[in-house]
Amino acid sequence: ATAVHPARRLYGEARGWHVAQDALWRADTRVFDLAQFALPGAHNARNACAALGALEILGGDAVAAAPALARFRGLPHRLQWLGARDAITWIDDSISTTPEATRAALESLPGAAVTLILGGHERGLDWAPFAAWLAAHAPHAVIAQGANAARIAAALHVAGLAPPCADDLEAALRLARTLTAPGGVVLLRPARPASISSATTPRAADASPNWPASIRRRRAKSAGWVSPERPRARLDSDQSRQHGIQR
């Protein structure tokens, strides 16, 4: 039904807003260089295309507005760089809570040796498709933690992976520190929130005794934290998927 909607707009294809050659394009016009975009990952570049397409539908000048993307810094707890210590980078993606978002987060870190922390509150989602993908794109290490750690580990085991399980986020943090070599990345990606309250709002997540808060406490008390360079995925045209915007 949506394919014939009279106000249907598409992004991610050459005739509209799309990603190619490390830039955002409007049809055949190069509009915005992604080197200026602070948000990592092909999914965020596609989201920017969707936002610009929506602006056009509302009558705005999206081409003129595109440079404002250089000033957008994203939201707390969504691929938020906390810093680095002992040459290990720590990334908080704790509010993004689906397996699909976990895949997007990993794809935003091409070439990085990632230690992935998964698990928390049980929501009954199907882990099998993600587990199959993860087995084919295995990170440096995977740690399962929280109430659904055993279920995560079982799904990954079927796919050929054998992640260790941690009792809670603090234990997962300590284990990640041990497993991650200098130059690596620790990514908190629950794919389900550690608790309903800690995943509801950034303020609640800051207040809860979870991994991001623990890292912040340690960072406040310790010297040696630095702001790392953010690795960027190369956003070629074959990564720019077609999507629909409806009015």
XYZ file of C-alpha atoms in Angstrom:
247
model
C 0.000 0.000 0.000
C 2.793 2.443 0.815
C 4.447 1.914 -2.579
C 1.677 3.888 -4.299
C 1.167 6.566 -1.642
C 0.929 9.932 -3.456
C 3.194 11.683 -0.946
C 5.768 8.908 -0.728
C 9.381 10.072 -0.627
C 12.466 7.889 -0.694
C 15.914 8.382 0.743
C 18.927 6.193 0.195
C 18.561 6.179 -3.577
C 20.312 8.278 -6.213
C 17.353 10.485 -7.111
C 16.938 11.796 -3.568
C 18.955 12.159 -0.384
C 21.595 9.433 -0.215
C 25.094 8.592 1.000
C 27.984 8.182 -1.435
C 31.722 8.908 -1.457
C 31.760 9.894 2.225
C 29.154 12.611 1.734
C 25.425 13.327 1.756
C 24.008 13.977 -1.695
C 20.746 15.455 -2.970
C 20.338 13.642 -6.293
C 23.549 14.501 -8.209
C 24.580 17.376 -5.914
C 27.165 16.781 -3.197
C 25.812 18.681 -0.186
C 27.583 17.730 3.046
C 30.987 16.161 3.737
C 30.635 13.437 6.374
C 34.092 14.260 7.735
C 32.270 17.143 9.469
C 29.634 14.845 11.004
C 30.303 13.900 14.628
C 27.966 10.888 14.710
C 29.677 7.638 13.678
C 28.263 4.922 11.475
C 26.415 4.447 8.213
C 23.116 4.264 10.080
C 23.550 7.793 11.415
C 24.364 9.086 7.946
C 21.179 7.455 6.659
C 19.258 8.986 9.551
C 20.564 12.388 8.474
C 19.246 11.705 4.965
C 15.851 10.845 6.438
C 15.799 14.059 8.486
C 16.701 16.187 5.475
C 14.069 14.428 3.387
C 11.450 15.065 6.059
C 12.442 18.729 6.176
C 11.826 18.993 2.442
C 8.371 17.442 2.834
C 7.582 20.138 5.401
C 8.638 22.828 2.940
C 12.084 23.611 4.340
C 15.305 24.187 2.426
C 17.163 21.000 3.308
C 20.237 21.868 1.241
C 20.653 25.115 3.161
C 20.035 23.334 6.474
C 22.499 20.474 5.910
C 25.606 22.325 7.217
C 23.924 22.446 10.650
C 24.650 18.717 10.923
C 28.241 19.666 11.734
C 27.024 21.105 15.055
C 24.881 18.130 16.065
C 26.539 16.027 18.749
C 23.998 13.264 19.252
C 22.379 12.070 22.470
C 23.847 10.736 25.717
C 24.160 6.939 25.945
C 23.935 6.440 22.155
C 27.413 5.619 20.865
C 28.731 8.174 23.351
C 32.519 8.229 23.613
C 33.369 8.318 27.330
C 37.092 8.560 26.746
C 40.147 6.328 26.796
C 42.522 5.107 29.440
C 45.543 2.852 29.025
C 44.865 3.034 25.268
C 41.424 1.401 25.662
C 38.400 3.342 24.403
C 35.092 3.120 26.288
C 31.787 3.683 24.466
C 28.366 3.974 26.111
C 25.501 2.800 23.886
C 23.342 1.690 26.791
C 20.015 3.243 25.763
C 19.965 1.620 22.320
C 18.338 -1.688 23.256
C 17.641 -3.842 20.177
C 19.828 -6.457 18.484
C 19.498 -4.495 15.228
C 20.943 -1.404 16.900
C 23.760 -3.549 18.276
C 24.662 -4.561 14.745
C 24.632 -0.914 13.619
C 26.889 0.025 16.538
C 29.409 -2.671 15.640
C 29.331 -1.657 11.982
C 30.186 1.895 13.044
C 33.546 0.639 14.401
C 35.223 -0.871 11.319
C 38.570 -2.467 12.021
C 38.356 -1.947 15.790
C 39.085 -4.761 18.239
C 35.769 -4.543 20.089
C 34.877 -6.165 23.393
C 31.081 -6.254 23.357
C 29.050 -6.315 26.587
C 25.531 -7.685 26.037
C 22.557 -8.362 28.254
C 20.390 -7.131 31.062
C 16.622 -7.158 31.420
C 14.773 -9.954 29.594
C 12.319 -8.745 26.948
C 11.769 -11.968 25.033
C 13.299 -10.799 21.742
C 14.632 -13.283 19.212
C 18.417 -13.497 19.433
C 18.917 -16.049 16.658
C 19.265 -13.707 13.624
C 21.683 -11.429 15.459
C 23.669 -14.386 16.801
C 24.080 -15.754 13.273
C 25.275 -12.367 12.022
C 27.634 -11.920 14.975
C 29.219 -15.319 14.357
C 30.100 -14.170 10.835
C 31.391 -10.794 12.067
C 32.790 -11.780 15.436
C 34.247 -8.959 17.555
C 37.380 -9.386 19.638
C 35.334 -10.633 22.606
C 31.721 -10.888 23.774
C 30.590 -10.825 27.403
C 27.039 -11.760 28.444
C 25.732 -10.284 31.682
C 22.544 -9.640 33.586
C 19.293 -11.554 33.967
C 19.330 -12.858 30.410
C 23.034 -13.726 30.256
C 22.399 -17.474 30.050
C 19.890 -17.038 27.221
C 22.267 -14.794 25.286
C 25.116 -17.242 25.773
C 22.935 -20.146 24.615
C 21.906 -18.335 21.427
C 25.486 -17.384 20.648
C 26.653 -20.930 21.405
C 24.258 -22.289 18.762
C 25.847 -19.845 16.314
C 29.332 -21.060 17.212
C 30.410 -18.493 19.816
C 31.178 -19.118 23.493
C 30.924 -15.862 25.459
C 31.779 -15.785 29.158
C 28.982 -14.722 31.507
C 29.297 -12.045 34.186
C 27.019 -11.722 37.203
C 26.386 -8.011 36.695
C 27.670 -4.932 34.887
C 30.462 -4.293 37.364
C 31.757 -7.823 36.871
C 31.394 -7.420 33.102
C 33.374 -4.193 33.291
C 36.221 -5.867 35.140
C 36.241 -8.780 32.708
C 36.199 -6.439 29.709
C 39.192 -4.607 31.138
C 41.052 -7.910 31.305
C 40.078 -9.120 27.835
C 40.719 -5.876 25.959
C 44.239 -5.111 24.791
C 45.613 -1.574 24.315
C 44.140 -0.103 21.162
C 40.845 -1.922 21.691
C 37.317 -0.693 22.347
C 34.829 -1.681 25.051
C 31.253 -1.223 23.837
C 28.354 -1.388 26.284
C 25.558 -2.602 24.037
C 22.957 -4.336 26.166
C 20.640 -5.079 23.203
C 18.210 -5.059 26.110
C 18.431 -2.511 28.916
C 20.125 -3.366 32.173
C 16.927 -2.241 33.841
C 13.750 -0.572 32.660
C 14.495 2.560 34.694
C 18.080 2.902 33.515
C 17.061 2.657 29.866
C 14.104 5.023 29.957
C 15.857 8.387 29.988
C 19.437 9.678 29.936
C 18.856 11.236 33.387
C 17.736 7.897 34.829
C 20.677 6.149 33.206
C 23.075 8.684 34.722
C 21.534 8.147 38.162
C 21.496 4.343 38.098
C 24.383 2.219 39.401
C 25.185 0.858 35.949
C 28.276 0.717 33.773
C 28.234 4.280 32.397
C 27.930 5.773 35.885
C 30.712 3.527 37.123
C 32.997 4.612 34.312
C 32.232 8.269 35.021
C 33.069 7.845 38.708
C 36.349 6.175 37.878
C 37.159 8.786 35.250
C 36.492 11.585 37.749
C 38.837 10.006 40.296
C 41.629 8.936 37.952
C 44.190 10.620 35.786
C 45.055 9.441 32.323
C 41.673 9.734 30.585
C 41.823 11.231 27.101
C 39.274 11.981 24.390
C 39.878 9.508 21.554
C 39.568 10.023 17.838
C 36.301 8.573 16.624
C 36.717 5.876 13.943
C 34.384 6.343 11.006
C 32.910 3.815 8.651
C 33.458 4.491 4.969
C 29.972 5.248 3.724
C 29.944 4.047 0.138
C 26.857 4.041 -2.018
C 26.238 0.327 -1.491
C 25.728 1.034 2.218
C 23.050 3.625 1.480
C 19.892 1.548 1.682
C 16.555 2.595 0.241
C 13.947 3.724 2.734
C 10.573 5.385 2.511
C 9.328 8.616 4.039
C 5.601 9.179 4.052
C 3.771 12.375 4.585
